[in-house]
Coordinates of N, CA and C in Angstrom, one line a residue:
X25 N 117.2 114.3 83.4 CA 118.2 114.8 82.5 C 118.7 113.7 81.6
X26 N 118.9 113.9 80.4 CA 119.3 112.9 79.4 C 120.8 112.7 79.4
X27 N 121.2 111.5 79.4 CA 122.6 111.2 79.3 C 123.2 111.8 78.0
X28 N 124.3 112.5 78.1 CA 124.8 113.2 76.9 C 125.2 112.2 75.8
X29 N 125.4 111.0 76.2 CA 125.7 109.9 75.2 C 124.5 109.6 74.3
X30 N 123.3 110.0 74.8 CA 122.1 109.8 74.0 C 121.6 111.0 73.2
X31 N 122.4 112.0 73.1 CA 122.1 113.2 72.4 C 122.5 113.0 70.9
X32 N 121.6 113.1 70.0 CA 122.0 112.9 68.6 C 122.9 114.0 68.2
X33 N 123.8 113.7 67.3 CA 124.8 114.6 66.8 C 124.5 115.1 65.4
X34 N 123.4 114.9 64.9 CA 123.1 115.4 63.5 C 123.0 116.9 63.5
X35 N 123.3 117.4 62.3 CA 123.4 118.9 62.2 C 122.0 119.6 61.9
X36 N 120.9 119.0 62.1 CA 119.7 119.6 61.8 C 119.2 120.4 63.0
X37 N 118.0 121.0 62.9 CA 117.4 121.8 63.9 C 117.2 121.1 65.2
X38 N 117.0 119.8 65.2 CA 116.7 119.1 66.4 C 118.0 118.3 66.9
X39 N 119.1 118.9 66.7 CA 120.4 118.2 67.0 C 120.5 117.9 68.5
X40 N 119.8 118.6 69.3 CA 119.9 118.4 70.8 C 118.8 117.5 71.3
X41 N 118.0 117.0 70.4 CA 117.0 116.0 70.8 C 117.6 114.7 71.1
X42 N 117.1 114.1 72.2 CA 117.7 112.8 72.6 C 117.4 111.7 71.7
X43 N 118.2 110.7 71.7 CA 117.9 109.5 70.8 C 116.6 108.9 71.2
X44 N 116.3 108.9 72.5 CA 115.0 108.3 72.9 C 113.8 109.1 72.2
X45 N 113.9 110.4 72.2 CA 112.9 111.2 71.6 C 112.8 110.9 70.1
X46 N 113.9 110.8 69.4 CA 114.0 110.4 68.0 C 113.3 109.1 67.8
X47 N 113.6 108.1 68.6 CA 113.1 106.8 68.5 C 111.6 106.7 68.8
X48 N 111.1 107.5 69.7 CA 109.7 107.5 70.0 C 108.9 108.1 68.9
X49 N 109.5 109.2 68.3 CA 108.8 109.8 67.2 C 108.8 108.9 66.0
X50 N 109.9 108.2 65.7 CA 110.0 107.3 64.6 C 109.0 106.2 64.7
X51 N 108.9 105.7 65.9 CA 108.0 104.5 66.2 C 106.5 105.0 66.0
X52 N 106.2 106.2 66.4 CA 104.9 106.7 66.2 C 104.6 106.8 64.7
X53 N 105.5 107.4 64.0 CA 105.3 107.5 62.6 C 105.2 106.2 61.9
X54 N 106.0 105.2 62.3 CA 105.9 103.9 61.7 C 104.6 103.2 61.9
X55 N 104.0 103.5 63.1 CA 102.7 102.9 63.4 C 101.7 103.5 62.5
X56 N 101.8 104.8 62.2 CA 100.9 105.5 61.3 C 101.0 104.9 59.9
X57 N 102.3 104.6 59.5 CA 102.5 104.0 58.2 C 101.9 102.6 58.1
X58 N 102.0 101.9 59.2 CA 101.5 100.5 59.2 C 100.0 100.5 59.0
X59 N 99.3 101.5 59.6 CA 97.9 101.7 59.4 C 97.6 102.0 58.0
X60 N 98.3 102.9 57.4 CA 98.1 103.3 56.0 C 98.3 102.0 55.1
X61 N 99.3 101.3 55.4 CA 99.6 100.1 54.6 C 98.4 99.0 54.7
X62 N 97.9 99.0 55.9 CA 96.7 98.0 56.1 C 95.5 98.5 55.4
X63 N 95.2 99.8 55.5 CA 93.9 100.4 55.0 C 94.0 100.7 53.5
X64 N 95.1 101.2 53.1 CA 95.2 101.6 51.7 C 96.6 101.4 51.1
X65 N 97.0 100.1 50.9 CA 98.4 99.8 50.6 C 98.8 100.4 49.3
X66 N 97.9 100.6 48.3 CA 98.3 101.0 47.0 C 98.0 102.5 46.7
X67 N 97.5 103.2 47.7 CA 97.2 104.6 47.6 C 98.4 105.5 47.4
X68 N 98.3 106.5 46.6 CA 99.4 107.5 46.4 C 99.9 108.1 47.7
X69 N 98.9 108.4 48.6 CA 99.3 109.0 49.9 C 100.1 108.0 50.7
X70 N 99.9 106.7 50.7 CA 100.7 105.8 51.4 C 102.1 105.8 50.9
X71 N 102.3 105.8 49.6 CA 103.6 105.9 48.9 C 104.3 107.1 49.3
X72 N 103.6 108.2 49.3 CA 104.2 109.5 49.7 C 104.6 109.5 51.2
X73 N 103.8 108.9 52.0 CA 104.1 108.9 53.4 C 105.3 108.0 53.7
X74 N 105.4 106.9 53.0 CA 106.6 106.1 53.2 C 107.9 106.8 52.7
X75 N 107.8 107.4 51.6 CA 109.0 108.2 51.1 C 109.3 109.3 52.0
X76 N 108.3 110.0 52.5 CA 108.6 111.1 53.5 C 109.3 110.6 54.7
X77 N 108.9 109.4 55.2 CA 109.5 108.8 56.4 C 111.0 108.5 56.1
X78 N 111.2 107.9 54.9 CA 112.6 107.6 54.6 C 113.5 108.8 54.4
X79 N 112.9 109.9 53.8 CA 113.6 111.1 53.6 C 113.9 111.9 54.9
X80 N 112.9 111.9 55.8 CA 112.9 112.8 56.9 C 113.4 112.1 58.2
X81 N 113.1 110.9 58.5 CA 113.3 110.3 59.8 C 114.2 109.0 59.8
X82 N 114.2 108.2 58.8 CA 114.8 106.9 58.8 C 116.2 106.9 59.2
X83 N 117.0 107.7 58.5 CA 118.5 107.7 58.7 C 118.8 108.1 60.2
X84 N 118.1 109.2 60.6 CA 118.3 109.6 62.0 C 117.9 108.6 63.0
X85 N 116.7 107.9 62.8 CA 116.3 106.9 63.7 C 117.2 105.7 63.7
X86 N 117.7 105.4 62.6 CA 118.7 104.2 62.5 C 119.9 104.5 63.3
X87 N 120.5 105.8 63.2 CA 121.6 106.2 64.0 C 121.3 106.2 65.4
X88 N 120.2 106.7 65.8 CA 119.8 106.8 67.2 C 119.6 105.4 67.8
X89 N 119.0 104.5 67.0 CA 118.9 103.1 67.5 C 120.2 102.4 67.7
X90 N 121.2 102.7 66.8 CA 122.5 102.1 66.9 C 123.2 102.5 68.2
X91 N 123.0 103.8 68.5 CA 123.6 104.3 69.8 C 122.8 103.7 71.0
X92 N 121.5 103.7 70.9 CA 120.7 103.1 71.9 C 121.0 101.7 72.2
X93 N 121.2 100.9 71.2 CA 121.5 99.5 71.3 C 122.8 99.2 72.0
X94 N 123.8 100.1 71.9 CA 125.1 100.0 72.5 C 125.1 100.3 74.0
X95 N 124.0 100.9 74.5 CA 123.9 101.1 75.9 C 123.6 99.9 76.7
X96 N 124.0 99.9 78.0 CA 123.7 98.7 78.8 C 122.2 98.7 79.1
X97 N 121.7 97.5 79.5 CA 120.3 97.4 79.8 C 119.9 98.4 80.9
X98 N 120.7 98.6 81.8 CA 120.4 99.5 82.9 C 120.3 100.9 82.4
X99 N 121.2 101.3 81.6 CA 121.0 102.7 81.0 C 119.8 102.9 80.2
X100 N 119.5 101.9 79.4 CA 118.2 102.0 78.5 C 117.0 102.0 79.4
X101 N 117.0 101.2 80.5 CA 115.9 101.2 81.4 C 115.7 102.5 82.1
X102 N 116.9 103.1 82.5 CA 116.8 104.4 83.2 C 116.3 105.5 82.3
X103 N 116.7 105.5 81.0 CA 116.2 106.4 80.0 C 114.7 106.3 79.8
X104 N 114.2 105.1 79.7 CA 112.8 104.9 79.5 C 112.1 105.4 80.8
X105 N 112.6 105.1 81.9 CA 111.9 105.6 83.2 C 111.9 107.1 83.2
X106 N 112.9 107.7 82.8 CA 112.9 109.2 82.8 C 111.9 109.7 81.8
X107 N 111.8 109.1 80.7 CA 110.9 109.5 79.6 C 109.4 109.3 80.2
X108 N 109.2 108.2 80.8 CA 107.8 108.0 81.3 C 107.4 109.0 82.4
X109 N 108.4 109.5 83.1 CA 108.2 110.5 84.2 C 108.2 111.9 83.6
X110 N 108.4 112.0 82.3 CA 108.5 113.3 81.6 C 109.7 114.1 81.9
X111 N 110.8 113.5 82.1 CA 112.1 114.2 82.5 C 113.1 114.2 81.4
X112 N 112.7 114.1 80.2 CA 113.6 114.1 79.0 C 113.2 115.1 78.1

């Protein structure tokens, strides 16, 4: 079960998604962007992908990270352990 303090408070459809889930998704998307920047840095699709990330995920991920960073090391470790066990 996710700590209620890690539940994002944004008003969108995923408002009950944990901060950890938001951060995992953002990290995955940023890895994809890094590959696009490496392979085709000046392609229109790369530009569109970067803009889409900024429009769709960046603000929420930044807020989730700020809450995540305020947690104690023990709480962060516990959340990661739960995630790895599929309990989030």
